[in-house]
Structures are given as C-alpha cells and as structure tokens.
CSV table of C-alpha atoms in Angstrom, one decimal:
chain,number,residue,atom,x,y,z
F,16,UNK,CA,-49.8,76.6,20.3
F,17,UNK,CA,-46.2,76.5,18.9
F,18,UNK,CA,-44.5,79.8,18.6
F,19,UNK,CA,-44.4,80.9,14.7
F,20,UNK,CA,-41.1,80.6,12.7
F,21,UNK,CA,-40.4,84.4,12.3
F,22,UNK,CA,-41.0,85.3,15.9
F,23,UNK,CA,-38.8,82.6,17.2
F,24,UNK,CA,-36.2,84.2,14.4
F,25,UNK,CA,-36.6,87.3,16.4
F,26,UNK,CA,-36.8,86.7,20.0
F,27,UNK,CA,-33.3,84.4,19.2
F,28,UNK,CA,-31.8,87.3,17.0
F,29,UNK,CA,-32.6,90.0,20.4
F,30,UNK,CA,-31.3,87.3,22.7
F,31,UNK,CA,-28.0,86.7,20.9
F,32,UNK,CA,-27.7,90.6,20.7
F,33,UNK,CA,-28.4,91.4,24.5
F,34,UNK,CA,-26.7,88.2,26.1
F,35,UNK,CA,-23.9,88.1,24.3
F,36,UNK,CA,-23.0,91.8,24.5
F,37,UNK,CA,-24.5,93.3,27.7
F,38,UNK,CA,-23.7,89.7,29.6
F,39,UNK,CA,-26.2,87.5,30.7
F,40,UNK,CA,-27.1,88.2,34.6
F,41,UNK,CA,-27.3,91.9,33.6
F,42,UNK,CA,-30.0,91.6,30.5
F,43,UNK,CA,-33.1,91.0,31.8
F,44,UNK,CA,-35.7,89.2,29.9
F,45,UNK,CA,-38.1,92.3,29.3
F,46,UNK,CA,-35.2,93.6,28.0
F,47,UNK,CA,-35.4,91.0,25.7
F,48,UNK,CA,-38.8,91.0,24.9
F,49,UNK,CA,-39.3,94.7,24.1
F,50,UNK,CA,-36.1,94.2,22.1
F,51,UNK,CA,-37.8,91.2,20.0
F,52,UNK,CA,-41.3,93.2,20.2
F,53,UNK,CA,-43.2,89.7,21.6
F,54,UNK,CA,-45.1,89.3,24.5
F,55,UNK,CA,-43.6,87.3,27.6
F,56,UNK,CA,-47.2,84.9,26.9
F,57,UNK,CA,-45.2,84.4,23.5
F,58,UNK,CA,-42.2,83.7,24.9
F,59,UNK,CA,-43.5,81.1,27.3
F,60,UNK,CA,-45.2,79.4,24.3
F,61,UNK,CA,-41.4,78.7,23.3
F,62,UNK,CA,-39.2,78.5,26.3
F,63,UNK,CA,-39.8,77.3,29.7
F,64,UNK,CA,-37.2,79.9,31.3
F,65,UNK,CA,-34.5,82.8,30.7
F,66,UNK,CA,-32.1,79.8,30.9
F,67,UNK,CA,-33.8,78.1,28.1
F,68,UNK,CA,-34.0,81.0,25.4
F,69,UNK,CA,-29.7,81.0,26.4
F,70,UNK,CA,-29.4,77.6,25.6
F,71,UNK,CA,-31.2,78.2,22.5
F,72,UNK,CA,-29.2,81.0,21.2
F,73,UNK,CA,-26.1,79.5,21.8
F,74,UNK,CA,-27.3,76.5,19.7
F,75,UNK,CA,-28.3,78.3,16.8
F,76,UNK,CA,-24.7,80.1,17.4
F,77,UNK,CA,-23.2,76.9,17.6
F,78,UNK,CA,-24.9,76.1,13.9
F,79,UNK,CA,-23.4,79.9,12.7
F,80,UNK,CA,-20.2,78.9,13.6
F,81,UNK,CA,-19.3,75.6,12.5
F,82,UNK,CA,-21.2,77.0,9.1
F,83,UNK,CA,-18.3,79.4,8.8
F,84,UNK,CA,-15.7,76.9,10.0
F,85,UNK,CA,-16.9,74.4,7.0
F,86,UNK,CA,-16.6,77.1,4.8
F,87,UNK,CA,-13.1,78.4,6.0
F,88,UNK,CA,-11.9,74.4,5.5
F,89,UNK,CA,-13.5,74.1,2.4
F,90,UNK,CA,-11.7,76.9,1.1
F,91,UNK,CA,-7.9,75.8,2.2
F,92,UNK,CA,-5.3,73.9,0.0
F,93,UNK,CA,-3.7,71.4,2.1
F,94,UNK,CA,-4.5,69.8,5.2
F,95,UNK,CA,-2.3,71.5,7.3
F,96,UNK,CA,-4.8,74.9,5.7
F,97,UNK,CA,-7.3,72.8,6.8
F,98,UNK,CA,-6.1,72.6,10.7
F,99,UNK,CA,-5.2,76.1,10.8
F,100,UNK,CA,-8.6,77.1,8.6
F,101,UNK,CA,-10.4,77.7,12.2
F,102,UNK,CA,-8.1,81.0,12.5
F,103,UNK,CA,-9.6,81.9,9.1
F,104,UNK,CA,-12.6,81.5,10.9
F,105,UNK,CA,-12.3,82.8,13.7
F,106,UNK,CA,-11.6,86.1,11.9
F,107,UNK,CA,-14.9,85.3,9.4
F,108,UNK,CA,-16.9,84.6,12.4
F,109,UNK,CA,-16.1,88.2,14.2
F,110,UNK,CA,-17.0,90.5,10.9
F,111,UNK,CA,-20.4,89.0,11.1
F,112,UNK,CA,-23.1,90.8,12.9
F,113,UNK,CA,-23.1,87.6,15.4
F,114,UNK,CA,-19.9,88.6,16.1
F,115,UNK,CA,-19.0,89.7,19.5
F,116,UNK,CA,-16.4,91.2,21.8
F,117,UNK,CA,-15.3,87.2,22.7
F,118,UNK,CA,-16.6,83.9,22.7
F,119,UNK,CA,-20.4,83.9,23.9
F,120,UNK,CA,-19.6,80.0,25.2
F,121,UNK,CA,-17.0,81.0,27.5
F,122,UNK,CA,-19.0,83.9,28.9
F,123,UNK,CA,-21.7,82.2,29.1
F,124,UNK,CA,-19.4,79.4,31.3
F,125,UNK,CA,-18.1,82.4,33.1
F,126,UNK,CA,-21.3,83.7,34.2
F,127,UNK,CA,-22.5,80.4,35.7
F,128,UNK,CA,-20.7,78.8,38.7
F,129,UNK,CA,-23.3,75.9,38.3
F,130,UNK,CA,-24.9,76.2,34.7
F,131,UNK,CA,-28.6,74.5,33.9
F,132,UNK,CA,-28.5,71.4,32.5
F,133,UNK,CA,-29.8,73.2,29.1
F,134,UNK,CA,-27.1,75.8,29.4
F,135,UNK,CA,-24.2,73.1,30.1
F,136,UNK,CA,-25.6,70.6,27.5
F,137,UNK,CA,-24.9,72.8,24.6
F,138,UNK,CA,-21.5,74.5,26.3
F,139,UNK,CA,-20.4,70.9,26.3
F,140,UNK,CA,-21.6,70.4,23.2
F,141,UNK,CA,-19.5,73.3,21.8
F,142,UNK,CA,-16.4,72.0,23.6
F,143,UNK,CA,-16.2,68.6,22.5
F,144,UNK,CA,-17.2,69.6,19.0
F,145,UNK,CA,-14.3,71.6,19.0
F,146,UNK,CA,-12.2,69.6,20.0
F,147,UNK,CA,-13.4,66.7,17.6
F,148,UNK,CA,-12.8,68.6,14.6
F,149,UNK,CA,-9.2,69.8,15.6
F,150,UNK,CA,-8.9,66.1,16.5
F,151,UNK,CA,-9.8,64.8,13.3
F,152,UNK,CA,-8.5,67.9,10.8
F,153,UNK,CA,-4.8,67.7,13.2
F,154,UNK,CA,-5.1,63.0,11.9
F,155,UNK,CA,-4.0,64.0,8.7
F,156,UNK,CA,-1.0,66.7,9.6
F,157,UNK,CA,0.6,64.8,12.4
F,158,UNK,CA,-0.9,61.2,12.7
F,159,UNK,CA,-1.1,59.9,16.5
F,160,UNK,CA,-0.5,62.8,18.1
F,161,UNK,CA,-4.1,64.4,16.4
F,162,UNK,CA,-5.7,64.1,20.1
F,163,UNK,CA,-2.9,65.9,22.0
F,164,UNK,CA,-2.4,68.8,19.1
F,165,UNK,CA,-6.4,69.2,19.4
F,166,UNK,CA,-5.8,69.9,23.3
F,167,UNK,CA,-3.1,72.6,22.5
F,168,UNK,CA,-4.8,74.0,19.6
F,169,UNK,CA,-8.0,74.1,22.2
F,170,UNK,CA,-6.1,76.1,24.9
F,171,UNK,CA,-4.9,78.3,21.9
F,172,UNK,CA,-8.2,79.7,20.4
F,173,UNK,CA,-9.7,79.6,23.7
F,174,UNK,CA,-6.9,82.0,24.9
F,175,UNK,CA,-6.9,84.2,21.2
F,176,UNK,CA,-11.1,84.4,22.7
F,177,UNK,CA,-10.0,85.5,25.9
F,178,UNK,CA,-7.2,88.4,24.7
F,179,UNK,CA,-9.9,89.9,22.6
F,180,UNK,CA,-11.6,91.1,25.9
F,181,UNK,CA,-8.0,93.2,26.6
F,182,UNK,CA,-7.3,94.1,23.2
F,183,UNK,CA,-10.4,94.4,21.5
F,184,UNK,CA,-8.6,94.6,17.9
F,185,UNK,CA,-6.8,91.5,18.4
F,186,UNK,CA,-6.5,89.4,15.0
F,187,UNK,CA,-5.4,86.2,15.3
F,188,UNK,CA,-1.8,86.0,14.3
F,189,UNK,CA,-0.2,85.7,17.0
F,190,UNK,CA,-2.3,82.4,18.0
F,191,UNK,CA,-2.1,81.5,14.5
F,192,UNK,CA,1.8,81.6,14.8
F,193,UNK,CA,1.5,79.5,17.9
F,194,UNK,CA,-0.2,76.9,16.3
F,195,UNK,CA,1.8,76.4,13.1
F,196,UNK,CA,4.7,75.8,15.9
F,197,UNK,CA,2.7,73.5,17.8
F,198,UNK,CA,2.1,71.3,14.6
F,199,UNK,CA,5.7,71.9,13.5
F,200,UNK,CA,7.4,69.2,10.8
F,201,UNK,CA,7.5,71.6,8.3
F,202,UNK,CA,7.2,75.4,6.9
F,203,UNK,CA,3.6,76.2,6.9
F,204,UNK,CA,1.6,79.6,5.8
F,205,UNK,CA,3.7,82.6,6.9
F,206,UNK,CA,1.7,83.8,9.8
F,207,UNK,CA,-0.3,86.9,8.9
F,208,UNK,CA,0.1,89.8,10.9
F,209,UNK,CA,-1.9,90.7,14.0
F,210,UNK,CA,-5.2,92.8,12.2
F,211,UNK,CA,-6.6,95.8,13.5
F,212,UNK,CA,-10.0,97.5,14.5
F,213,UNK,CA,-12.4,94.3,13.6
C-alpha cells in the first residue's frame, strides 16, 4: 500500500525541517517521525531507509528552488539580469520557510564522505543543473566563454552558501559584485548592498 499524498507532504516537510537545520547524522529518524506524527510502518511504506527520505527532500528542494530561480529570471530585463537573477534568488529562496542557515546540498555533501547512490544521484543532479543554467543564461552575455563563466559563477554562489554559515545575515552583494566583474564588457546593475538579519 502506497503511502497517501498528504502524509508523504508531511513526513518530507519534518524531514526538510530537521535535516536541514539540526544536520543530518544528528536527527534521528524517530525524530522525524514524531515530528511528521506517522508511524515508522508508514514510513517504510514510502522509503526503504533514512538515506532515502534525504534523497527525497532534497528533490522536492531541488523543485523549490529552480521554481524560485524561474521566477527570479522571468522577472529580469535583460540577459545579463537574467545571469545574475540567481542572486535574486538566492535571496527569495532564504525568506521562505525552506530557507535555511546554508545550502542543504552542500551539507548534505559535507556530511557524507561516501554518499548513497540515492543521496549522490540528486546532489549531482543539483550540481550539474546549476551549472547548466549559468551555462546556458552566461551564452547570451558573453558567447563562448558561457561554460567557463558558469564554473566561476559556480564557485561564487557556492562560496556566498558557505559565508552564510559565518555571518549568518550575509546578503548577497558582495558575490553579486563579484560576478558582474567576472562577466565584465559592460556596466551592469549597481551591486546592492550587503542585506541584514534574513
């Protein structure tokens, strides 16, 4: 018997909450449970391990996100907006109630030396989708050198994720100022100021 719609809604939404907060190694899956208010028979129904219901979260995370980076493109001027639209994002993504004190992918790398096949499928996944769509939004701005610029622009919201563990009121205008620089040939946006307290 398939687990129902609205249970899997909640067993995700207490996964995403506890994993992606309290780490990982340090929920346990009880924890989880009570949170979701499900039996472990239900979630077994579901998911074949703790490792499994990860893998799944970070999906449906991965689905949040690129919702909210669509939406951030869709809502720029110019293509050069459109390549720096995942810093709109970005700061979208973290008022959210998903939102979290860093990127849930790169702790969720971080915790595993040697991640489940499940678990590094959709980290992967998260990567190279990343680094498609700076890839393909960069084409546009600055022609052949769209695959390189994606790299760069990679290591620059990776690192943005990463400062947010040190200064958890980190906005992102400081990477955002990075990047206009990276993509140089011309004055883009001003770069807004470094927000506060989200």
């Amino acid at each position: 018997m398939a687990m129902r719609p609205g249970t899997e809604q909640k067993l995700l939404d207490a996964a995403e909450e506890l994993f992606f907060t309290r780490g990982i190694a340090a929920t346990p899956i009880d924890a989880v449970l009570e949170r979701a208010g499900i039996s472990s028979a239900t979630l077994y129904r579901g998911y074949a391990s703790k490792e499994s219901l990860v893998a799944a979260a970070l999906g449906r995370r991965h689905d949040d996100w690129l919702a909210t980076w669509d939406a951030a493109v869709a809502a720029a001027h110019d293509d050069r907006g459109r390549l720096l639209a995942v810093f709109d994002a970005l700061d979208a993504y973290r008022s959210t109630p998903a939102g979290s004190r860093w990127c849930a992918f790169l702790g969720t790398a971080a915790e595993y030396v040697d991640a489940p096949e499940d678990v590094r499928t959709v980290l992967d996944l998260e990567t190279g989708t990343l680094r498609r769509r700076l890839a393909e939004l960069a084409a546009p701005v600055v022609g052949n050198r769209s695959a390189a610029l994606a790299d760069q622009l990679l290591l620059v919201v990776s690192g943005y994720l990463a400062m947010r563990l040190r200064d958890p009121g980190l906005g992102t205008g400081t990477a955002r100022s990075i990047a206009d620089a990276l993509i140089g040939g011309g004055a883009g946006a001003p770069a807004r100021p470094a927000a506060r307290g989200r």
